[in-house]
Backbone as CSV, one residue per row, in Angstrom:
resi,resn,N_x,N_y,N_z,CA_x,CA_y,CA_z,C_x,C_y,C_z
1,UNK,0.833,-1.178,0.000,0.000,0.000,0.000,0.879,1.243,0.000
2,UNK,0.521,2.203,-0.823,1.295,3.430,-0.932,1.049,4.318,0.278
3,UNK,2.064,5.036,0.665,1.947,5.939,1.803,1.336,7.247,1.300
4,UNK,0.211,7.627,1.862,-0.488,8.830,1.430,0.069,10.055,2.139
5,UNK,-0.154,11.216,1.546,0.317,12.465,2.141,-0.619,12.889,3.259
6,UNK,-0.050,13.441,4.300,-0.836,13.973,5.401,-1.025,15.470,5.184
7,UNK,-2.035,16.052,5.800,-2.266,17.495,5.647,-1.061,18.309,6.115
8,UNK,-0.838,19.456,5.468,0.296,20.311,5.820,0.046,21.074,7.122
9,UNK,-1.208,21.419,7.392,-1.539,22.143,8.616,-1.279,21.251,9.825
10,UNK,-0.564,21.769,10.797,-0.145,20.987,11.958,-1.334,20.423,12.744
11,UNK,-2.361,21.222,12.951,-3.522,20.759,13.707,-4.289,19.671,12.961
12,UNK,-4.462,19.849,11.655,-5.165,18.836,10.854,-4.363,17.536,10.811
13,UNK,-3.025,17.676,10.712,-2.173,16.495,10.693,-2.276,15.728,12.005
14,UNK,-2.250,16.450,13.122,-2.355,15.808,14.431,-3.693,15.083,14.569
15,UNK,-4.770,15.710,14.121,-6.084,15.076,14.195,-6.140,13.822,13.337
16,UNK,-5.555,13.883,12.136,-5.585,12.700,11.268,-4.779,11.553,11.877
17,UNK,-3.668,11.867,12.533,-2.858,10.828,13.174,-3.625,10.194,14.327
18,UNK,-4.304,11.012,15.119,-5.100,10.487,16.224,-6.245,9.636,15.686
19,UNK,-6.905,10.097,14.629,-8.004,9.329,14.035,-7.532,7.955,13.562
20,UNK,-6.377,7.918,12.933,-5.826,6.637,12.464,-5.495,5.753,13.665
21,UNK,-4.916,6.351,14.699,-4.504,5.581,15.876,-5.696,4.952,16.598
22,UNK,-6.832,5.650,16.633,-7.989,5.098,17.342,-8.923,4.329,16.408
23,UNK,-8.539,4.220,15.145,-9.281,3.381,14.211,-10.476,4.028,13.554
24,UNK,-10.517,5.342,13.504,-11.635,6.019,12.860,-11.407,6.212,11.369
25,UNK,-10.384,5.593,10.832,-10.176,5.637,9.390,-9.128,6.630,8.963
26,UNK,-8.990,6.716,7.666,-7.994,7.615,7.091,-8.628,8.462,6.005
27,UNK,-9.847,8.931,6.236,-10.533,9.713,5.212,-9.822,11.021,4.903
28,UNK,-9.009,11.513,5.816,-8.262,12.742,5.578,-7.038,12.532,4.707
29,UNK,-6.641,11.282,4.488,-5.454,10.987,3.696,-5.853,10.574,2.295
30,UNK,-5.098,11.037,1.323,-5.376,10.610,-0.043,-4.065,10.481,-0.800
31,UNK,-4.055,9.578,-1.745,-2.864,9.322,-2.550,-3.080,9.967,-3.912
32,UNK,-2.363,11.078,-4.169,-2.553,11.845,-5.396,-1.592,11.443,-6.509
33,UNK,-0.834,10.387,-6.311,0.162,10.017,-7.309,-0.471,9.335,-8.512
34,UNK,0.153,9.516,-9.656,-0.301,8.890,-10.892,0.089,7.412,-10.863
35,UNK,-0.857,6.478,-11.001,-0.535,5.047,-10.940,0.490,4.611,-11.985
36,UNK,0.461,5.210,-13.163,1.430,4.852,-14.204,2.839,5.268,-13.795
37,UNK,2.960,6.443,-13.194,4.271,6.920,-12.747,4.788,6.065,-11.600
38,UNK,3.904,5.637,-10.717,4.299,4.775,-9.599,4.834,3.448,-10.129
39,UNK,4.158,2.885,-11.134,4.589,1.612,-11.709,5.962,1.747,-12.360
40,UNK,6.205,2.852,-13.043,7.515,3.065,-13.669,8.602,3.237,-12.623
41,UNK,8.287,3.906,-11.527,9.270,4.162,-10.479,9.709,2.910,-9.755
42,UNK,8.865,1.890,-9.721,9.195,0.674,-8.987,10.274,-0.145,-9.674
43,UNK,10.451,0.024,-10.964,11.446,-0.788,-11.656,12.634,0.033,-12.142
44,UNK,12.763,1.267,-11.692,13.784,2.190,-12.180,15.214,1.693,-12.123
45,UNK,15.743,1.458,-10.924,17.145,1.075,-10.769,17.452,-0.280,-11.371
46,UNK,16.539,-1.225,-11.209,16.748,-2.569,-11.750,16.755,-2.545,-13.275
47,UNK,15.862,-1.756,-13.862,15.811,-1.662,-15.321,17.071,-0.989,-15.862
48,UNK,17.549,0.027,-15.154,18.762,0.710,-15.600,19.963,-0.225,-15.521
49,UNK,20.090,-0.952,-14.428,21.216,-1.870,-14.258,21.194,-2.969,-15.327
50,UNK,20.013,-3.407,-15.675,19.881,-4.459,-16.680,20.304,-3.965,-18.067
51,UNK,20.078,-2.673,-18.325,20.385,-2.129,-19.644,21.863,-1.755,-19.811
52,UNK,22.615,-1.672,-18.697,24.026,-1.294,-18.776,24.916,-2.522,-18.957
53,UNK,26.053,-2.299,-19.599,27.036,-3.371,-19.716,27.842,-3.436,-18.418
54,UNK,28.586,-4.514,-18.250,29.414,-4.660,-17.052,30.455,-3.543,-16.970
55,UNK,30.994,-3.156,-18.105,32.000,-2.105,-18.141,31.392,-0.757,-17.709
56,UNK,30.175,-0.475,-18.165,29.514,0.767,-17.789,29.182,0.784,-16.298
57,UNK,28.681,-0.349,-15.780,28.372,-0.424,-14.346,29.624,-0.218,-13.513
58,UNK,30.730,-0.795,-13.951,32.000,-0.647,-13.239,32.453,0.814,-13.233
59,UNK,32.327,1.484,-14.365,32.729,2.888,-14.452,31.876,3.758,-13.526
60,UNK,30.587,3.488,-13.481,29.689,4.246,-12.607,30.051,4.004,-11.144
61,UNK,30.345,2.759,-10.797,30.694,2.416,-9.418,32.014,3.071,-9.012
62,UNK,32.982,3.098,-9.920,34.271,3.729,-9.619,34.100,5.224,-9.388
63,UNK,33.282,5.859,-10.230,33.040,7.288,-10.090,32.353,7.585,-8.757
64,UNK,31.395,6.753,-8.383,30.695,6.940,-7.108,31.643,6.756,-5.935
65,UNK,32.526,5.769,-6.020,33.483,5.527,-4.936,34.451,6.697,-4.793
66,UNK,34.885,7.241,-5.928,35.794,8.381,-5.869,35.115,9.587,-5.207
67,UNK,33.865,9.819,-5.547,33.125,10.926,-4.924,32.944,10.686,-3.429
68,UNK,32.658,9.428,-3.072,32.413,9.088,-1.677,33.669,9.251,-0.833
69,UNK,34.817,8.892,-1.374,36.055,8.910,-0.599,36.934,10.132,-0.849
70,UNK,36.403,11.086,-1.610,37.166,12.297,-1.900,37.406,13.071,-0.616
71,UNK,38.635,13.472,-0.417,38.989,14.232,0.789,38.581,15.693,0.610
72,UNK,37.959,16.236,1.650,37.554,17.631,1.611,38.740,18.488,2.015
73,UNK,38.940,19.540,1.267,40.093,20.419,1.522,39.654,21.736,2.082
């Protein structure tokens, strides 16, 4: 189940959390995301890794490691 957005107003958010906690439902919560976009997002990294060659994956990993271990001056 997708995690829905809670209201931005602090008081409304607190009330919705209490309502959920005592079992009065989640009518204040709604999921505004596009289902097609959600489906595409679930396979993003795996699809990208599958489309890359071993040499490309290695180059990306080396670049990431260099950034991670770069000394700050």
